[in-house]
Amino acid sequence: MTPPKCTICKAKKTYFPVQVVLPSYNLKLCREHFLEWLEGRVAHTIKKYRMFTCEDKILVAVSGGKDSLGLWFLLHRLGYEADGLYIDLGIPEYSAESREHAQTLANRLGRTLHVVDMREELAPIGEMRNWTRKPPCSVCGTVKRYYMNRIAREKGYTVLATGHNLDDETAVLWNNTLHWNMEYLAKQYPVLAAQGPFLKKVKPLCLVSEKESALYTIFNRISYVKPECPYSTHASSLENKRFLQQLEEARPGTKITFYTGFLKNLSPLLHEPLKSTGVSLALCKVCGEPTTTEICFLCQLKQKMGKI
Ligand code: Q46
Ligand code: ZN
Ligand code: ZN
């Protein structure tokens, strides 16, 4: 049997073996054309949602995983000025390995990697449960948002980019729809505009599936942390992802249709009316960062731990 030909090479009468089959788009692509296709797709997403231009200074939040490292590499390939920020959560083995992968890519790209070490700032994420009743992932999310925004602003970056992919976005969308959480649905968008002390936040991989993102990273020989974060097993988003993946396998294209349909049809209707329902923000009396309380969560933790 003749092996399948790349949808693009075939048209050009050249031949490379097919390495990627994308049933959602009815495409079979060789390595070279997959990389070209994916980069073109992300470049289009960046322009379509007006995420940033070549004038911007971009800070990519890197976790050491395939998505964020792949994104950093891709933005560099597209000619954008992008540095990385790694927040070391102090998780035994996992954090050291993730940090090493982030540093390896920074060296390869010749770009700066900013590092915030939670063991120096506060405490390892696993120890914070002694000081707060919030679960580790909730503390982690708050800590990451705080430092991402603060470091980006202090270092003069204009945009914050994260590696959220299509699977992440559809899992959140599914969850928010199941619970009809209108406020969260109104905020779910590939771009969050800058607002006061908050920098603009963008998700350039929002139309790239987890599988596509992994292949991009592997094909570009970018090393990344393979094991999941030890706390991630408790995340309900994993259940949603598994469920959506089953639907995707039965009906290819389900995820992209669900997400782009939302962006096109529902998001514009929700965005304007609910835009103003956000809680009012003040600046933390201790550190000056935006907060909804008099003293921000991080400073409250620092006070409890006797760090300030
Ligand atoms: S890193 Fe942090 Fe995730 Fe680990 S502790 Fe939870 S939120 S699972 S993206
Ligand atoms: Zn090809
Ligand atoms: Zn504070």
GROMACS .gro file of C-alpha atoms and ligand atoms in nm:
model
  319
    1MET     CA    1   0.000   0.000   0.000
    2THR     CA    2   0.137   0.346  -0.091
    3PRO     CA    3   0.185   0.558   0.219
    4PRO     CA    4  -0.039   0.868   0.240
    5LYS     CA    5   0.106   1.188   0.098
    6CYS     CA    6   0.121   1.525   0.267
    7THR     CA    7  -0.176   1.739   0.157
    8ILE     CA    8   0.062   2.024   0.068
    9CYS     CA    9   0.365   1.839  -0.080
   10LYS     CA   10   0.138   1.630  -0.295
   11ALA     CA   11   0.003   1.942  -0.457
   12LYS     CA   12   0.358   2.056  -0.527
   13LYS     CA   13   0.459   1.717  -0.671
   14THR     CA   14   0.726   1.665  -0.406
   15TYR     CA   15   0.702   1.404  -0.136
   16PHE     CA   16   0.767   1.375   0.236
   17PRO     CA   17   0.614   1.105   0.453
   18VAL     CA   18   0.306   1.208   0.646
   19GLN     CA   19   0.378   1.247   1.015
   20VAL     CA   20   0.068   1.429   1.136
   21VAL     CA   21  -0.294   1.348   1.065
   22LEU     CA   22  -0.539   1.623   1.159
   23PRO     CA   23  -0.893   1.489   1.103
   24SER     CA   24  -1.051   1.813   1.236
   25TYR     CA   25  -0.908   1.999   0.936
   26ASN     CA   26  -0.903   1.709   0.690
   27LEU     CA   27  -0.524   1.746   0.664
   28LYS     CA   28  -0.233   1.501   0.648
   29LEU     CA   29   0.096   1.683   0.684
   30CYS     CA   30   0.467   1.607   0.677
   31ARG     CA   31   0.682   1.751   0.954
   32GLU     CA   32   0.789   2.060   0.756
   33HIS     CA   33   0.440   2.152   0.646
   34PHE     CA   34   0.290   2.083   0.987
   35LEU     CA   35   0.533   2.333   1.142
   36GLU     CA   36   0.459   2.587   0.867
   37TRP     CA   37   0.082   2.532   0.905
   38LEU     CA   38   0.089   2.570   1.283
   39GLU     CA   39   0.305   2.883   1.281
   40GLY     CA   40   0.079   3.037   1.017
   41ARG     CA   41  -0.226   2.954   1.224
   42VAL     CA   42  -0.084   3.116   1.538
   43ALA     CA   43   0.036   3.421   1.340
   44HIS     CA   44  -0.320   3.457   1.209
   45THR     CA   45  -0.469   3.424   1.560
   46ILE     CA   46  -0.232   3.696   1.688
   47LYS     CA   47  -0.343   3.934   1.411
   48LYS     CA   48  -0.712   3.845   1.419
   49TYR     CA   49  -0.746   3.914   1.791
   50ARG     CA   50  -0.497   4.205   1.782
   51MET     CA   51  -0.285   4.046   2.051
   52PHE     CA   52   0.037   4.239   1.986
   53THR     CA   53   0.264   4.377   1.716
   54CYS     CA   54   0.641   4.375   1.663
   55GLU     CA   55   0.655   4.699   1.864
   56ASP     CA   56   0.548   4.515   2.180
   57LYS     CA   57   0.774   4.371   2.447
   58ILE     CA   58   0.625   4.035   2.533
   59LEU     CA   59   0.669   3.835   2.853
   60VAL     CA   60   0.580   3.467   2.818
   61ALA     CA   61   0.483   3.289   3.139
   62VAL     CA   62   0.669   2.959   3.110
   63SER     CA   63   0.600   2.659   3.331
   64GLY     CA   64   0.856   2.424   3.176
   65GLY     CA   65   0.574   2.238   3.000
   66LYS     CA   66   0.526   2.181   2.628
   67ASP     CA   67   0.272   2.457   2.564
   68SER     CA   68   0.445   2.756   2.718
   69LEU     CA   69   0.794   2.657   2.595
   70GLY     CA   70   0.657   2.585   2.248
   71LEU     CA   71   0.484   2.923   2.250
   72TRP     CA   72   0.802   3.107   2.347
   73PHE     CA   73   0.994   2.932   2.068
   74LEU     CA   74   0.717   3.003   1.816
   75LEU     CA   75   0.695   3.374   1.900
   76HIS     CA   76   1.072   3.398   1.860
   77ARG     CA   77   1.046   3.223   1.521
   78LEU     CA   78   0.779   3.472   1.413
   79GLY     CA   79   1.021   3.754   1.496
   80TYR     CA   80   0.859   3.888   1.813
   81GLU     CA   81   1.062   4.022   2.103
   82ALA     CA   82   0.972   3.781   2.382
   83ASP     CA   83   1.134   3.694   2.715
   84GLY     CA   84   1.025   3.432   2.969
   85LEU     CA   85   0.912   3.432   3.329
   86TYR     CA   86   0.938   3.116   3.536
   87ILE     CA   87   0.779   3.093   3.881
   88ASP     CA   88   0.952   2.825   4.083
   89LEU     CA   89   0.683   2.681   4.311
   90GLY     CA   90   0.933   2.478   4.513
   91ILE     CA   91   0.768   2.144   4.432
   92PRO     CA   92   1.033   1.875   4.499
   93GLU     CA   93   1.195   1.745   4.177
   94TYR     CA   94   0.916   1.874   3.952
   95SER     CA   95   1.008   2.244   3.990
   96ALA     CA   96   1.383   2.190   3.949
   97GLU     CA   97   1.328   1.993   3.630
   98SER     CA   98   1.078   2.244   3.488
   99ARG     CA   99   1.312   2.532   3.563
  100GLU     CA  100   1.599   2.356   3.389
  101HIS     CA  101   1.394   2.311   3.070
  102ALA     CA  102   1.292   2.677   3.078
  103GLN     CA  103   1.656   2.785   3.121
  104THR     CA  104   1.772   2.554   2.841
  105LEU     CA  105   1.529   2.717   2.598
  106ALA     CA  106   1.622   3.067   2.717
  107ASN     CA  107   1.987   2.987   2.639
  108ARG     CA  108   1.895   2.844   2.299
  109LEU     CA  109   1.693   3.154   2.205
  110GLY     CA  110   1.945   3.392   2.363
  111ARG     CA  111   1.663   3.557   2.559
  112THR     CA  112   1.620   3.649   2.925
  113LEU     CA  113   1.443   3.416   3.167
  114HIS     CA  114   1.319   3.594   3.478
  115VAL     CA  115   1.279   3.362   3.777
  116VAL     CA  116   1.072   3.410   4.091
  117ASP     CA  117   1.155   3.151   4.357
  118MET     CA  118   0.863   3.095   4.593
  119ARG     CA  119   1.093   2.943   4.854
  120GLU     CA  120   1.259   3.284   4.884
  121GLU     CA  121   0.947   3.493   4.838
  122LEU     CA  122   0.713   3.307   5.071
  123ALA     CA  123   0.733   2.928   5.101
  124PRO     CA  124   0.709   2.623   4.874
  125ILE     CA  125   0.353   2.593   4.741
  126GLY     CA  126   0.302   2.262   4.927
  127GLU     CA  127   0.377   2.427   5.263
  128MET     CA  128   0.127   2.705   5.216
  129ARG     CA  129  -0.157   2.478   5.321
  130ASN     CA  130  -0.029   2.530   5.679
  131TRP     CA  131  -0.116   2.898   5.647
  132THR     CA  132  -0.431   2.903   5.438
  133ARG     CA  133  -0.736   2.684   5.388
  134LYS     CA  134  -0.724   2.736   5.011
  135PRO     CA  135  -0.621   2.428   4.808
  136PRO     CA  136  -0.270   2.435   4.649
  137CYS     CA  137  -0.399   2.503   4.295
  138SER     CA  138  -0.601   2.800   4.410
  139VAL     CA  139  -0.303   2.947   4.599
  140CYS     CA  140  -0.083   2.868   4.301
  141GLY     CA  141  -0.316   3.053   4.061
  142THR     CA  142  -0.322   3.363   4.281
  143VAL     CA  143   0.054   3.359   4.330
  144LYS     CA  144   0.120   3.317   3.956
  145ARG     CA  145  -0.120   3.597   3.855
  146TYR     CA  146   0.036   3.827   4.114
  147TYR     CA  147   0.397   3.776   4.004
  148MET     CA  148   0.323   3.761   3.633
  149ASN     CA  149   0.158   4.099   3.641
  150ARG     CA  150   0.404   4.255   3.881
  151ILE     CA  151   0.724   4.139   3.708
  152ALA     CA  152   0.591   4.224   3.361
  153ARG     CA  153   0.497   4.577   3.469
  154GLU     CA  154   0.815   4.640   3.668
  155LYS     CA  155   1.039   4.519   3.384
  156GLY     CA  156   0.863   4.728   3.120
  157TYR     CA  157   0.685   4.456   2.919
  158THR     CA  158   0.367   4.556   2.738
  159VAL     CA  159   0.196   4.217   2.700
  160LEU     CA  160   0.176   3.896   2.901
  161ALA     CA  161   0.139   3.576   2.698
  162THR     CA  162   0.035   3.240   2.838
  163GLY     CA  163   0.042   2.895   2.678
  164HIS     CA  164  -0.328   2.808   2.723
  165ASN     CA  165  -0.425   2.579   2.438
  166LEU     CA  166  -0.755   2.481   2.278
  167ASP     CA  167  -0.802   2.189   2.520
  168ASP     CA  168  -0.757   2.423   2.818
  169GLU     CA  169  -0.998   2.677   2.676
  170THR     CA  170  -1.269   2.427   2.582
  171ALA     CA  171  -1.244   2.258   2.925
  172VAL     CA  172  -1.301   2.595   3.095
  173LEU     CA  173  -1.576   2.687   2.850
  174TRP     CA  174  -1.749   2.355   2.909
  175ASN     CA  175  -1.732   2.399   3.285
  176ASN     CA  176  -1.859   2.758   3.274
  177THR     CA  177  -2.143   2.656   3.043
  178LEU     CA  178  -2.244   2.361   3.261
  179HIS     CA  179  -2.274   2.597   3.556
  180TRP     CA  180  -2.399   2.893   3.348
  181ASN     CA  181  -2.137   3.108   3.506
  182MET     CA  182  -2.216   3.418   3.302
  183GLU     CA  183  -1.951   3.638   3.459
  184TYR     CA  184  -1.672   3.394   3.373
  185LEU     CA  185  -1.818   3.329   3.027
  186ALA     CA  186  -1.814   3.703   2.960
  187LYS     CA  187  -1.447   3.720   3.052
  188GLN     CA  188  -1.337   3.414   2.853
  189TYR     CA  189  -1.161   3.553   2.548
  190PRO     CA  190  -0.820   3.515   2.378
  191VAL     CA  191  -0.731   3.870   2.486
  192LEU     CA  192  -0.784   4.051   2.814
  193ALA     CA  193  -0.732   4.423   2.764
  194ALA     CA  194  -0.497   4.617   2.990
  195GLN     CA  195  -0.689   4.770   3.278
  196GLY     CA  196  -0.527   5.010   3.523
  197PRO     CA  197  -0.239   4.823   3.687
  198PHE     CA  198  -0.324   4.504   3.496
  199LEU     CA  199  -0.125   4.435   3.181
  200LYS     CA  200  -0.279   4.308   2.859
  201LYS     CA  201  -0.298   3.926   2.865
  202VAL     CA  202  -0.311   3.708   2.555
  203LYS     CA  203  -0.343   3.339   2.467
  204PRO     CA  204  -0.187   3.291   2.120
  205LEU     CA  205  -0.231   2.909   2.132
  206CYS     CA  206  -0.604   2.923   2.202
  207LEU     CA  207  -0.684   2.759   1.866
  208VAL     CA  208  -0.404   2.499   1.889
  209SER     CA  209  -0.495   2.161   2.037
  210GLU     CA  210  -0.286   1.990   2.303
  211LYS     CA  211  -0.177   1.728   2.050
  212GLU     CA  212  -0.071   1.990   1.793
  213SER     CA  213   0.113   2.185   2.060
  214ALA     CA  214   0.299   1.873   2.179
  215LEU     CA  215   0.401   1.783   1.823
  216TYR     CA  216   0.526   2.136   1.757
  217THR     CA  217   0.745   2.122   2.069
  218ILE     CA  218   0.875   1.772   1.995
  219PHE     CA  219   0.947   1.843   1.626
  220ASN     CA  220   1.148   2.149   1.730
  221ARG     CA  221   1.346   1.938   1.977
  222ILE     CA  222   1.246   2.148   2.277
  223SER     CA  223   1.287   1.955   2.600
  224TYR     CA  224   1.001   1.995   2.847
  225VAL     CA  225   0.883   1.850   3.176
  226LYS     CA  226   0.688   1.529   3.109
  227PRO     CA  227   0.523   1.445   3.442
  228GLU     CA  228   0.217   1.647   3.538
  229CYS     CA  229   0.242   1.872   3.843
  230PRO     CA  230   0.180   1.640   4.145
  231TYR     CA  231  -0.120   1.854   4.246
  232SER     CA  232  -0.288   1.844   3.907
  233THR     CA  233  -0.455   1.506   3.967
  234HIS     CA  234  -0.712   1.682   4.181
  235ALA     CA  235  -0.805   1.933   3.914
  236SER     CA  236  -1.159   1.882   3.786
  237SER     CA  237  -1.049   2.034   3.455
  238LEU     CA  238  -0.877   1.702   3.378
  239GLU     CA  239  -1.214   1.526   3.389
  240ASN     CA  240  -1.362   1.785   3.153
  241LYS     CA  241  -1.066   1.742   2.918
  242ARG     CA  242  -1.106   1.366   2.912
  243PHE     CA  243  -1.476   1.401   2.840
  244LEU     CA  244  -1.421   1.650   2.555
  245GLN     CA  245  -1.147   1.429   2.411
  246GLN     CA  246  -1.394   1.140   2.390
  247LEU     CA  247  -1.634   1.363   2.197
  248GLU     CA  248  -1.347   1.479   1.973
  249GLU     CA  249  -1.251   1.122   1.889
  250ALA     CA  250  -1.609   1.033   1.802
  251ARG     CA  251  -1.661   1.355   1.604
  252PRO     CA  252  -1.335   1.526   1.496
  253GLY     CA  253  -1.356   1.904   1.508
  254THR     CA  254  -1.589   1.915   1.810
  255LYS     CA  255  -1.351   2.119   2.024
  256ILE     CA  256  -1.258   2.381   1.767
  257THR     CA  257  -1.623   2.421   1.661
  258PHE     CA  258  -1.736   2.456   2.022
  259TYR     CA  259  -1.473   2.719   2.103
  260THR     CA  260  -1.480   2.926   1.784
  261GLY     CA  261  -1.860   2.910   1.782
  262PHE     CA  262  -1.859   3.056   2.132
  263LEU     CA  263  -1.617   3.333   2.034
  264LYS     CA  264  -1.822   3.421   1.729
  265ASN     CA  265  -2.177   3.386   1.854
  266LEU     CA  266  -2.201   3.413   2.230
  267SER     CA  267  -1.895   3.603   2.347
  268PRO     CA  268  -1.988   3.936   2.173
  269LEU     CA  269  -2.336   3.922   2.329
  270LEU     CA  270  -2.202   3.866   2.680
  271HIS     CA  271  -1.898   4.086   2.670
  272GLU     CA  272  -2.057   4.431   2.664
  273PRO     CA  273  -2.349   4.384   2.909
  274LEU     CA  274  -2.140   4.203   3.170
  275LYS     CA  275  -1.821   4.401   3.127
  276SER     CA  276  -1.900   4.638   3.409
  277THR     CA  277  -2.003   4.376   3.668
  278GLY     CA  278  -1.640   4.312   3.775
  279VAL     CA  279  -1.552   4.371   4.139
  280SER     CA  280  -1.390   4.703   4.212
  281LEU     CA  281  -1.016   4.700   4.254
  282ALA     CA  282  -0.796   4.891   4.495
  283LEU     CA  283  -0.421   4.887   4.548
  284CYS     CA  284  -0.281   4.675   4.831
  285LYS     CA  285  -0.181   4.895   5.126
  286VAL     CA  286   0.139   4.695   5.171
  287CYS     CA  287   0.277   4.612   4.825
  288GLY     CA  288   0.076   4.841   4.598
  289GLU     CA  289  -0.045   4.561   4.370
  290PRO     CA  290  -0.412   4.545   4.260
  291THR     CA  291  -0.644   4.369   4.502
  292THR     CA  292  -1.010   4.341   4.597
  293THR     CA  293  -0.932   4.365   4.968
  294GLU     CA  294  -0.741   4.623   5.169
  295ILE     CA  295  -0.434   4.399   5.189
  296CYS     CA  296  -0.375   4.151   4.907
  297PHE     CA  297  -0.380   3.774   4.961
  298LEU     CA  298  -0.003   3.745   4.924
  299CYS     CA  299   0.073   4.016   5.178
  300GLN     CA  300  -0.180   3.861   5.417
  301LEU     CA  301   0.006   3.530   5.386
  302LYS     CA  302   0.340   3.703   5.436
  303GLN     CA  303   0.206   3.865   5.751
  304LYS     CA  304   0.082   3.530   5.888
  305MET     CA  305   0.422   3.376   5.819
  306GLY     CA  306   0.599   3.668   5.984
  307LYS     CA  307   0.779   3.756   5.660
  308ILE     CA  308   0.673   4.123   5.676
  309Q46     S1  309   0.108   2.414   3.869
  309Q46    FE1  310  -0.013   2.511   4.026
  309Q46    FE2  311  -0.107   2.382   3.815
  309Q46    FE3  312   0.038   2.250   3.998
  309Q46     S2  313  -0.026   2.356   4.182
  309Q46    FE4  314  -0.210   2.332   4.057
  309Q46     S3  315  -0.218   2.520   3.948
  309Q46     S4  316  -0.154   2.182   3.908
  309Q46     S5  317  -0.135   2.472   3.614
  310ZN      ZN  318   0.455   1.832   0.312
  311ZN      ZN  319   0.012   4.314   4.875
   0.00000   0.00000   0.00000
